[in-house]
CSV table of N, CA and C in Angstrom, one decimal:
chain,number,residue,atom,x,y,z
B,63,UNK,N,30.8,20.7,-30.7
B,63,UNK,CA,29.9,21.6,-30.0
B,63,UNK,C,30.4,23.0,-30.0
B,64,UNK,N,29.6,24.1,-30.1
B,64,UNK,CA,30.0,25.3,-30.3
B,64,UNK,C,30.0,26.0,-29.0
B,65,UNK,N,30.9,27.1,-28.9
B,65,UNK,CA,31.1,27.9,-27.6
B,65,UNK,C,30.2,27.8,-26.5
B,66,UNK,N,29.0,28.8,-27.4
B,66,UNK,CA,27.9,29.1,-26.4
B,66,UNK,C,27.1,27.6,-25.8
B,67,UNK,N,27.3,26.6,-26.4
B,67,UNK,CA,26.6,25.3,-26.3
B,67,UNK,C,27.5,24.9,-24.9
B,68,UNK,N,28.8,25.3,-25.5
B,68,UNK,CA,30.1,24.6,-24.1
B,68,UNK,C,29.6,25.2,-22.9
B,69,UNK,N,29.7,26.4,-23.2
B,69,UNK,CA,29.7,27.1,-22.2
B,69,UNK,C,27.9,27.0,-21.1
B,70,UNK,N,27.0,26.7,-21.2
B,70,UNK,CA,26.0,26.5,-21.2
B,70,UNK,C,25.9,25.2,-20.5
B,71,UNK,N,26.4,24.5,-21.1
B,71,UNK,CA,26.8,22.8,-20.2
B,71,UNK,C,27.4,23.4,-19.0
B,72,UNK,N,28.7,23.8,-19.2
B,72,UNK,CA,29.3,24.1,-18.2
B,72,UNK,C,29.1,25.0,-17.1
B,73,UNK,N,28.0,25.8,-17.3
B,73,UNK,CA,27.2,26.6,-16.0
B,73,UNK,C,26.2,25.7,-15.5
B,74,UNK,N,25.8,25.1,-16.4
B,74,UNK,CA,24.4,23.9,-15.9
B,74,UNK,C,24.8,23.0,-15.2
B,75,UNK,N,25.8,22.4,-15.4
B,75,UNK,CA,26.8,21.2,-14.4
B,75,UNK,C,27.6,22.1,-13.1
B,76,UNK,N,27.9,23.0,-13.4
B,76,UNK,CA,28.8,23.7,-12.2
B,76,UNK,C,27.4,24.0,-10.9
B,77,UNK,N,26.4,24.6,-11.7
B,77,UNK,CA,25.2,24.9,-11.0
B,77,UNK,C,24.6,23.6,-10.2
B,78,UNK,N,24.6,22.6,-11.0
B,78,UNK,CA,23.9,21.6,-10.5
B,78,UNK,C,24.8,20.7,-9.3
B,79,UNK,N,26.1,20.7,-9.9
B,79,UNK,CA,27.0,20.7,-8.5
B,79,UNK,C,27.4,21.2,-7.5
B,80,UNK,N,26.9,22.8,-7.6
B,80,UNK,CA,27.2,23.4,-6.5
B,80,UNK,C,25.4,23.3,-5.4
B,81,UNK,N,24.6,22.9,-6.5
B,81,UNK,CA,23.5,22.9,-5.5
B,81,UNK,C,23.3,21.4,-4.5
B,82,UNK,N,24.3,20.5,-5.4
B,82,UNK,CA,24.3,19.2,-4.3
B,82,UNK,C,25.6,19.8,-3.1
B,83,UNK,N,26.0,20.4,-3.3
B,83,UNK,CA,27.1,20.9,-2.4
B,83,UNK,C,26.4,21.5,-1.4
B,84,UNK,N,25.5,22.3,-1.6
B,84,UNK,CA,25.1,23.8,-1.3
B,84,UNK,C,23.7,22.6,-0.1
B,85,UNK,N,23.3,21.7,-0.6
B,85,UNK,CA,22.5,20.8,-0.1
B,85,UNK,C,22.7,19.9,1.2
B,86,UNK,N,24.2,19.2,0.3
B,86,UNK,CA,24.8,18.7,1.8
B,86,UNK,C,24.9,19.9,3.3
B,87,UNK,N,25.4,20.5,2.3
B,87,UNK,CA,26.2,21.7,4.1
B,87,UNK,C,24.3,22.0,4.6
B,88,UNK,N,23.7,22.0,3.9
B,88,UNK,CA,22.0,22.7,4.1
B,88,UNK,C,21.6,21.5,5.3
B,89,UNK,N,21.9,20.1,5.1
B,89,UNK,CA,21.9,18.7,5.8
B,89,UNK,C,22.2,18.9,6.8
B,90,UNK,N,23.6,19.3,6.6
B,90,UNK,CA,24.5,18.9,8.6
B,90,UNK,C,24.1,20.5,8.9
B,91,UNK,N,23.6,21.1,8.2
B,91,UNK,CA,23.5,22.2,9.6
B,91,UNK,C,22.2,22.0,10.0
B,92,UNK,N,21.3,21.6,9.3
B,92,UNK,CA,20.1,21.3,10.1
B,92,UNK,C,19.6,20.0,11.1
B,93,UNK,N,20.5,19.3,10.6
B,93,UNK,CA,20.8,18.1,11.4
B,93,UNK,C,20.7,18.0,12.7
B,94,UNK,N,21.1,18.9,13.4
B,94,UNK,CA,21.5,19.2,15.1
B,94,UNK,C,19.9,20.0,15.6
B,95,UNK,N,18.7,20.6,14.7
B,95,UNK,CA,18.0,20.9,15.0
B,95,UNK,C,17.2,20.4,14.7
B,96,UNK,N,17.3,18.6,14.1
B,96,UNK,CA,16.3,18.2,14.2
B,96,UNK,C,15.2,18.5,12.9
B,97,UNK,N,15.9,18.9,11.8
B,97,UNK,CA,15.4,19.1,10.8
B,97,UNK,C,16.2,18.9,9.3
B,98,UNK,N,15.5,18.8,8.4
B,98,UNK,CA,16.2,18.9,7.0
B,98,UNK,C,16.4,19.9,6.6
B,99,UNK,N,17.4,19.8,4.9
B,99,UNK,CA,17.8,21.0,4.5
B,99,UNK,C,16.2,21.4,3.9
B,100,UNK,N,14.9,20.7,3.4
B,100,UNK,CA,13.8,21.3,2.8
B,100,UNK,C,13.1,21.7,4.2
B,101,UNK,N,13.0,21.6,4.8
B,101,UNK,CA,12.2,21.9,6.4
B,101,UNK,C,13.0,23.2,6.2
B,102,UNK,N,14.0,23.3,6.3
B,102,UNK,CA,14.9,24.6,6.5
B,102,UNK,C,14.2,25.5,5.8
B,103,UNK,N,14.3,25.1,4.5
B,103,UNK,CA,14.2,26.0,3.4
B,103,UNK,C,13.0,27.0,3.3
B,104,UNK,N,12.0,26.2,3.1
B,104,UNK,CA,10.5,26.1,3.8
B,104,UNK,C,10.7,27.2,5.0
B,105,UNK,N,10.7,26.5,5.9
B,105,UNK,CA,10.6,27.8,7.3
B,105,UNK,C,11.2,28.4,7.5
B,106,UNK,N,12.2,28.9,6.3
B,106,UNK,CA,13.3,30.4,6.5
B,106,UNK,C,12.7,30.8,5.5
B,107,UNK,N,12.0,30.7,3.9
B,107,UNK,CA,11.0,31.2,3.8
B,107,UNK,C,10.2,31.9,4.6
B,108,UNK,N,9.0,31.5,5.2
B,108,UNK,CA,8.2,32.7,6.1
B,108,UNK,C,8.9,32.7,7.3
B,109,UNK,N,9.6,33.1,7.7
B,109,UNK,CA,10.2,33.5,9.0
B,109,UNK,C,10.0,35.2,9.2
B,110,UNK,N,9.6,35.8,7.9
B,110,UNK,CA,9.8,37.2,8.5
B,110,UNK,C,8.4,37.6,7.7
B,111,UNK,N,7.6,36.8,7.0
B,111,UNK,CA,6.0,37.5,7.1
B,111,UNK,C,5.1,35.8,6.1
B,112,UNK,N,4.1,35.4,6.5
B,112,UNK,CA,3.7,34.6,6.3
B,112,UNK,C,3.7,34.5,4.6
B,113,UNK,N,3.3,33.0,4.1
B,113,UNK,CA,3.2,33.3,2.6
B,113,UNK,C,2.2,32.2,2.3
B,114,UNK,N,1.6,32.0,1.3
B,114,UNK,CA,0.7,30.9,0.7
B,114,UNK,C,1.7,29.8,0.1
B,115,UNK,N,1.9,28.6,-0.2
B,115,UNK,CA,2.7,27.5,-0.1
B,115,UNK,C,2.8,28.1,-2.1
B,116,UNK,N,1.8,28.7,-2.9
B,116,UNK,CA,2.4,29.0,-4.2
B,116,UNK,C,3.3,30.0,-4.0
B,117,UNK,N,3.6,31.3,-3.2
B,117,UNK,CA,4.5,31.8,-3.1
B,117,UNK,C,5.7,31.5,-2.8
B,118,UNK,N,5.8,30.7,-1.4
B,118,UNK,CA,6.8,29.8,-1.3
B,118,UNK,C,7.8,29.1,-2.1
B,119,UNK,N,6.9,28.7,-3.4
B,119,UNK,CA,7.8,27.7,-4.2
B,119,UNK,C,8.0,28.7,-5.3
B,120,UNK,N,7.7,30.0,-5.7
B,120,UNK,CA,7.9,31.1,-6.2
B,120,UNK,C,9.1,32.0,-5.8
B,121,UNK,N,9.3,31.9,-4.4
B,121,UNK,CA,10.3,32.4,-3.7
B,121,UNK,C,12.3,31.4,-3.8
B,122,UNK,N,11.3,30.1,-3.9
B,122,UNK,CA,12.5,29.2,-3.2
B,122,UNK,C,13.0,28.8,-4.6
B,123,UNK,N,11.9,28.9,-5.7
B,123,UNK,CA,12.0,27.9,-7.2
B,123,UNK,C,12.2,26.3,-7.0
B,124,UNK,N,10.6,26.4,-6.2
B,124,UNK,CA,10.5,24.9,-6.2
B,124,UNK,C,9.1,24.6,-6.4
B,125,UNK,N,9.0,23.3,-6.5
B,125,UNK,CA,7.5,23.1,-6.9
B,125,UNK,C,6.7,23.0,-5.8
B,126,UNK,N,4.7,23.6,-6.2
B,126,UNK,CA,4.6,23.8,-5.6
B,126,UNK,C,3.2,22.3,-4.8
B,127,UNK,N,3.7,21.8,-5.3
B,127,UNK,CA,3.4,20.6,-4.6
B,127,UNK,C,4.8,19.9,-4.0
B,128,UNK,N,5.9,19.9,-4.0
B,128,UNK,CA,7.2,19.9,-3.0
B,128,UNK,C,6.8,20.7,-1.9
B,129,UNK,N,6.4,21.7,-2.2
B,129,UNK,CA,6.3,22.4,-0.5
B,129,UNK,C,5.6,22.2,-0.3
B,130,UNK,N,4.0,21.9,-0.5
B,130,UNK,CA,2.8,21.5,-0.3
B,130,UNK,C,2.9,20.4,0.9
B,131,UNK,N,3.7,20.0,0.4
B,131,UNK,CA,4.1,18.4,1.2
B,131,UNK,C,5.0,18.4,2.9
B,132,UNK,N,6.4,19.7,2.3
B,132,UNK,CA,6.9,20.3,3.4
B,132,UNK,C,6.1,20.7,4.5
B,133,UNK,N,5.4,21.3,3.8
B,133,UNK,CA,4.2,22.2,5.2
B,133,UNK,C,3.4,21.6,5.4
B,134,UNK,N,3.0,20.5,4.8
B,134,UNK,CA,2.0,20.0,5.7
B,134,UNK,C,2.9,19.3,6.8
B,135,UNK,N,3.7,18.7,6.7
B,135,UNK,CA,4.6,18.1,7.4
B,135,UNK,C,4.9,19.4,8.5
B,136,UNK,N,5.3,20.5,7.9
B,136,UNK,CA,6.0,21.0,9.4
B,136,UNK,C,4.8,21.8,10.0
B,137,UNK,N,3.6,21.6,9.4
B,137,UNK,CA,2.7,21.9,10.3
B,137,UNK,C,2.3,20.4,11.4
B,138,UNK,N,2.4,19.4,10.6
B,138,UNK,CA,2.2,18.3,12.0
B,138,UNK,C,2.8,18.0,12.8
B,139,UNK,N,4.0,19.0,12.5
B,139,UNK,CA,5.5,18.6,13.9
B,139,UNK,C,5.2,19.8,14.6
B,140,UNK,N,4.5,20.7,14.3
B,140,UNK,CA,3.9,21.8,15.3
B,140,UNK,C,5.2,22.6,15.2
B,141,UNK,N,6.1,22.6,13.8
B,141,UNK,CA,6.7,23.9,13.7
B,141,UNK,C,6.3,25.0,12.8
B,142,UNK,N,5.5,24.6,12.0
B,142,UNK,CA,4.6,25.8,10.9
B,142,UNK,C,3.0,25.9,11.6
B,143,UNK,N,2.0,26.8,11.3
B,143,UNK,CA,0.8,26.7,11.1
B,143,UNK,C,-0.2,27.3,10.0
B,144,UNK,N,-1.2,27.0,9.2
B,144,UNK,CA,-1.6,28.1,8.6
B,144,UNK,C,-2.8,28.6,9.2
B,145,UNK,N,-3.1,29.7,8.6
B,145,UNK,CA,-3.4,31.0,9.0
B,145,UNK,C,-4.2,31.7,8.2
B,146,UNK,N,-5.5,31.8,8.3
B,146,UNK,CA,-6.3,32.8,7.3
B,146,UNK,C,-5.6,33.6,6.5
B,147,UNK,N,-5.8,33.5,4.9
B,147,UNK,CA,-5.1,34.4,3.8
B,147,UNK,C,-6.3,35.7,3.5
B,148,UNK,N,-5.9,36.8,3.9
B,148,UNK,CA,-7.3,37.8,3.8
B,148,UNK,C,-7.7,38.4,2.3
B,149,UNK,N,-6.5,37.7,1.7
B,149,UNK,CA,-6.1,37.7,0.3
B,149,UNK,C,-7.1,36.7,-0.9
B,150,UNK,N,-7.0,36.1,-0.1
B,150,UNK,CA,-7.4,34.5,-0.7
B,150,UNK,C,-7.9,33.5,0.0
B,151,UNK,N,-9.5,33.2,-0.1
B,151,UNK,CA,-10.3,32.5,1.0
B,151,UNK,C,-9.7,30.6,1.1
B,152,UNK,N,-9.0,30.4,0.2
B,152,UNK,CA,-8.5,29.1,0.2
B,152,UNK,C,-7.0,28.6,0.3
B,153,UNK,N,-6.6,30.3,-0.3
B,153,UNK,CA,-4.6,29.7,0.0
B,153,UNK,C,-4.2,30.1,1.0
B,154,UNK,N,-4.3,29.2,2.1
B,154,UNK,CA,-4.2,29.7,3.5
B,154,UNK,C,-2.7,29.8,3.5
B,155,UNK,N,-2.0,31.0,4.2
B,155,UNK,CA,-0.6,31.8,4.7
B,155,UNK,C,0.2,30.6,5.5
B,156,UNK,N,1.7,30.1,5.2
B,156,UNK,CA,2.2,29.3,6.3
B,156,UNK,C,3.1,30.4,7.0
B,157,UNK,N,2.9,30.1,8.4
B,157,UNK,CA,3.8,30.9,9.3
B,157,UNK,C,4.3,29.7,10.3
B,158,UNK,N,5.6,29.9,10.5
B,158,UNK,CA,6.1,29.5,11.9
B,158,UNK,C,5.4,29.2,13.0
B,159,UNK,N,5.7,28.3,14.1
B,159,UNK,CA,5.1,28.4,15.5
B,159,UNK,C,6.4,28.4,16.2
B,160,UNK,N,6.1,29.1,17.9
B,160,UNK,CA,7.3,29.5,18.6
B,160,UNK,C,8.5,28.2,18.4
B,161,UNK,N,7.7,27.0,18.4
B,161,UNK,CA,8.7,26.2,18.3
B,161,UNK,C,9.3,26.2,17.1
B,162,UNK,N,8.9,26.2,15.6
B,162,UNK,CA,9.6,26.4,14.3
B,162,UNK,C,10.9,27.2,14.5
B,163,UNK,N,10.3,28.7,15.0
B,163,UNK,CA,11.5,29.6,15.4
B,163,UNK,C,12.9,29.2,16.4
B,164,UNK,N,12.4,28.5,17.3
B,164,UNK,CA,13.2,27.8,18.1
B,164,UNK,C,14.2,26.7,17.3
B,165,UNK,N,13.9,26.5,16.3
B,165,UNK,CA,14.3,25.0,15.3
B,165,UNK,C,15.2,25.8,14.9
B,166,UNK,N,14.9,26.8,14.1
B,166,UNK,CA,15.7,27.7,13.1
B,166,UNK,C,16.7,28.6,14.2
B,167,UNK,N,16.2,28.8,15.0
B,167,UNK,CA,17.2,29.5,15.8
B,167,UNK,C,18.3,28.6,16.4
B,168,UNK,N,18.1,27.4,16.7
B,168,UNK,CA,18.9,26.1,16.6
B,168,UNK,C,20.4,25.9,15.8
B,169,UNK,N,19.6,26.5,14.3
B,169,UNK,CA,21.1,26.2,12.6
B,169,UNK,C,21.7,27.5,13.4
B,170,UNK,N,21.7,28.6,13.6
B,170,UNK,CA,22.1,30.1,13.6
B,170,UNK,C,23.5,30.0,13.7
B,171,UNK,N,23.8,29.7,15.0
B,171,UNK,CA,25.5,29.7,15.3
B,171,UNK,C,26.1,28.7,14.4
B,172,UNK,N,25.9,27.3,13.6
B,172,UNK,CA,26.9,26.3,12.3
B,172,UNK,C,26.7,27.1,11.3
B,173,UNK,N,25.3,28.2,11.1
B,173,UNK,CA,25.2,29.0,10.2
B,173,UNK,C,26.3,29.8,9.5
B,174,UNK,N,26.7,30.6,10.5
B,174,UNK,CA,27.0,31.5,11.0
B,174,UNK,C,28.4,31.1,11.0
B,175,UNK,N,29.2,30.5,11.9
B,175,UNK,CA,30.3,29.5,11.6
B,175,UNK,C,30.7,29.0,10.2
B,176,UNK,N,29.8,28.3,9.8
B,176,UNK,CA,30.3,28.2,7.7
B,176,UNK,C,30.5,29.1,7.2
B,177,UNK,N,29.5,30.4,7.6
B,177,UNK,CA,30.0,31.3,6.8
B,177,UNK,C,30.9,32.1,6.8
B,178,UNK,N,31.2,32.2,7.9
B,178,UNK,CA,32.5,32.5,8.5
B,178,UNK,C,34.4,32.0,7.8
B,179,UNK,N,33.8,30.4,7.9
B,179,UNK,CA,34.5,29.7,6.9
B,179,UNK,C,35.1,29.7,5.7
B,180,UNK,N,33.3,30.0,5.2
B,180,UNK,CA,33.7,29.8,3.0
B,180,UNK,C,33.9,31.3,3.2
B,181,UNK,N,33.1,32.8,3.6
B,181,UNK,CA,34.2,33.4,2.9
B,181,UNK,C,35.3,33.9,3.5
B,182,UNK,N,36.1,33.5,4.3
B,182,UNK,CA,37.2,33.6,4.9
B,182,UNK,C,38.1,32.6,3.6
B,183,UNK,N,37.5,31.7,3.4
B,183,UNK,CA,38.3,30.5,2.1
B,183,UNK,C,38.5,31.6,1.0
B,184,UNK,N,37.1,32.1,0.3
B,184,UNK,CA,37.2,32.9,-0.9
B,184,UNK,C,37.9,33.9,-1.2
B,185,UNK,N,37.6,34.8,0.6
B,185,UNK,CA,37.8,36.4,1.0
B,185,UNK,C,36.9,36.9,0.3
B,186,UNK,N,36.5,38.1,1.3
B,186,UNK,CA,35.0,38.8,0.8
B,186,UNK,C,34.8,39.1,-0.2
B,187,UNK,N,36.0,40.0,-0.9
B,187,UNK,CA,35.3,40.4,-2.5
B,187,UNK,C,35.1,39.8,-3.5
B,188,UNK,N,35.7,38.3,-3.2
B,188,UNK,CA,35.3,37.1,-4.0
B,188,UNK,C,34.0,36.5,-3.9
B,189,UNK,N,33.5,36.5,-2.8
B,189,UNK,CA,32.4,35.8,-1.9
B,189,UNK,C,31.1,36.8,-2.9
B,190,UNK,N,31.6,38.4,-2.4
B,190,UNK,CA,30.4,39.4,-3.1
B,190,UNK,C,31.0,39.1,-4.7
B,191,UNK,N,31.4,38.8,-5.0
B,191,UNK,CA,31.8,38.9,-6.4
B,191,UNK,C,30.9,37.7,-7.1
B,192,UNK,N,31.5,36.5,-6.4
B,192,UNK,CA,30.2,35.0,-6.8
B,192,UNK,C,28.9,35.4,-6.5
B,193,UNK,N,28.4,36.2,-5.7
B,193,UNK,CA,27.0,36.5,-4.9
B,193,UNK,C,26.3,37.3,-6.6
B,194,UNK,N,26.8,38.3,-6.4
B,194,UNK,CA,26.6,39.2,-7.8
B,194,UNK,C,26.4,38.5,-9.3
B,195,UNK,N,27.7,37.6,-9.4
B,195,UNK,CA,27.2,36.8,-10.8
B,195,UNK,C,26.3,35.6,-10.7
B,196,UNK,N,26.1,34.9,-9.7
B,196,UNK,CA,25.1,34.1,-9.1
B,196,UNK,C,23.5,34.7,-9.5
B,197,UNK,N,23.3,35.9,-8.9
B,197,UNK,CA,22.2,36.7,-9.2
B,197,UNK,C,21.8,37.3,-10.4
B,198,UNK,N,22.7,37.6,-11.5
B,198,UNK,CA,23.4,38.0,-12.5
B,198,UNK,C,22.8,36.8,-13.6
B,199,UNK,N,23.1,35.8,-13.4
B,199,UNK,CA,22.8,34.8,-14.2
B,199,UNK,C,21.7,34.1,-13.7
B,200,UNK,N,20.8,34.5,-12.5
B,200,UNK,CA,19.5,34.0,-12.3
B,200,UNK,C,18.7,34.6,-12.8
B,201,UNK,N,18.9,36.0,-12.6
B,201,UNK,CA,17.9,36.8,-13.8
B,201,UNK,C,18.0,36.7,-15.4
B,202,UNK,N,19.3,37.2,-15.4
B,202,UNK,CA,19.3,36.5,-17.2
B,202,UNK,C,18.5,35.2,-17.6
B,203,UNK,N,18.7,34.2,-16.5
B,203,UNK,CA,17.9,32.9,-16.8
B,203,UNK,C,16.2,33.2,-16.9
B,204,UNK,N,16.0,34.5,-15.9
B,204,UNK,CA,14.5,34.4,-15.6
B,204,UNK,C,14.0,35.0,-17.1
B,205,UNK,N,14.5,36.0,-17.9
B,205,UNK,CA,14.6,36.7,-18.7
B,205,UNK,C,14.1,36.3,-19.9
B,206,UNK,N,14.9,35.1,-20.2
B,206,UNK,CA,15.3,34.8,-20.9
B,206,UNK,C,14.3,33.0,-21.0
């Protein structure tokens, strides 16, 4: 196998491993609120201005019948609602309800705490340093 082939595996496996990693900790912190890490994902999505469920999965890079599914769900637990899109007579906007916010405001402090954690493990300019090539190699990917 040639370099760039190696090397290509080995960002795709390291990636794919760090997102079941990145998944678990996503689990137990939502866990205590009574939610999943996709519920999470989903409603920290619009937490700071509503979106249509194709933006969502545009934002998150997920499908958009996966979130489709999320929101309808966390609109029947009465933590999401949607909301006239003035944009678009049919892709109605998902936003939070006081209680969603209350859910999420729930993770904040294990949040907060992990992160505290990993980059205290890495130290910061390692932490911004993975952050930067992480982004780095998601645009290249988009690019490309």
């Amino acid at each position: 196998m040639s370099e760039p082939a190696e090397l290509l595996s080995g960002l795709a496996l390291g990636a794919f491993r760090l997102n079941g990693q990145f998944l678990q900790v996503a689990e137990e912190l939502a866990r205590p609120a009574g939610m999943t890490a996709a519920w999470w994902q989903v409603l920290g999505a619009v937490l700071h201005e509503p979106l249509p469920v194709a933006g969502i999965a545009r934002v998150m890079g997920m499908s958009r019948q996966g979130v489709q599914r999320i929101a309808d769900l966390l609109v029947e637990r009465g933590l999401a609602e949607y909301r006239p899109n003035p944009a678009h007579r049919r892709a109605k906007l998902l936003q939070p309800t006081a209680t969603g916010r209350e859910s999420i405001a729930k993770i904040i402090p294990g949040h907060r705490a992990f992160a505290e954690r990993l980059v205290t493990a890495l130290g910061p300019e390692d932490a911004k340093n993975c952050l930067e090539t992480l982004q780095r190699l998601s645009s290249t990917l988009d690019h490309l």
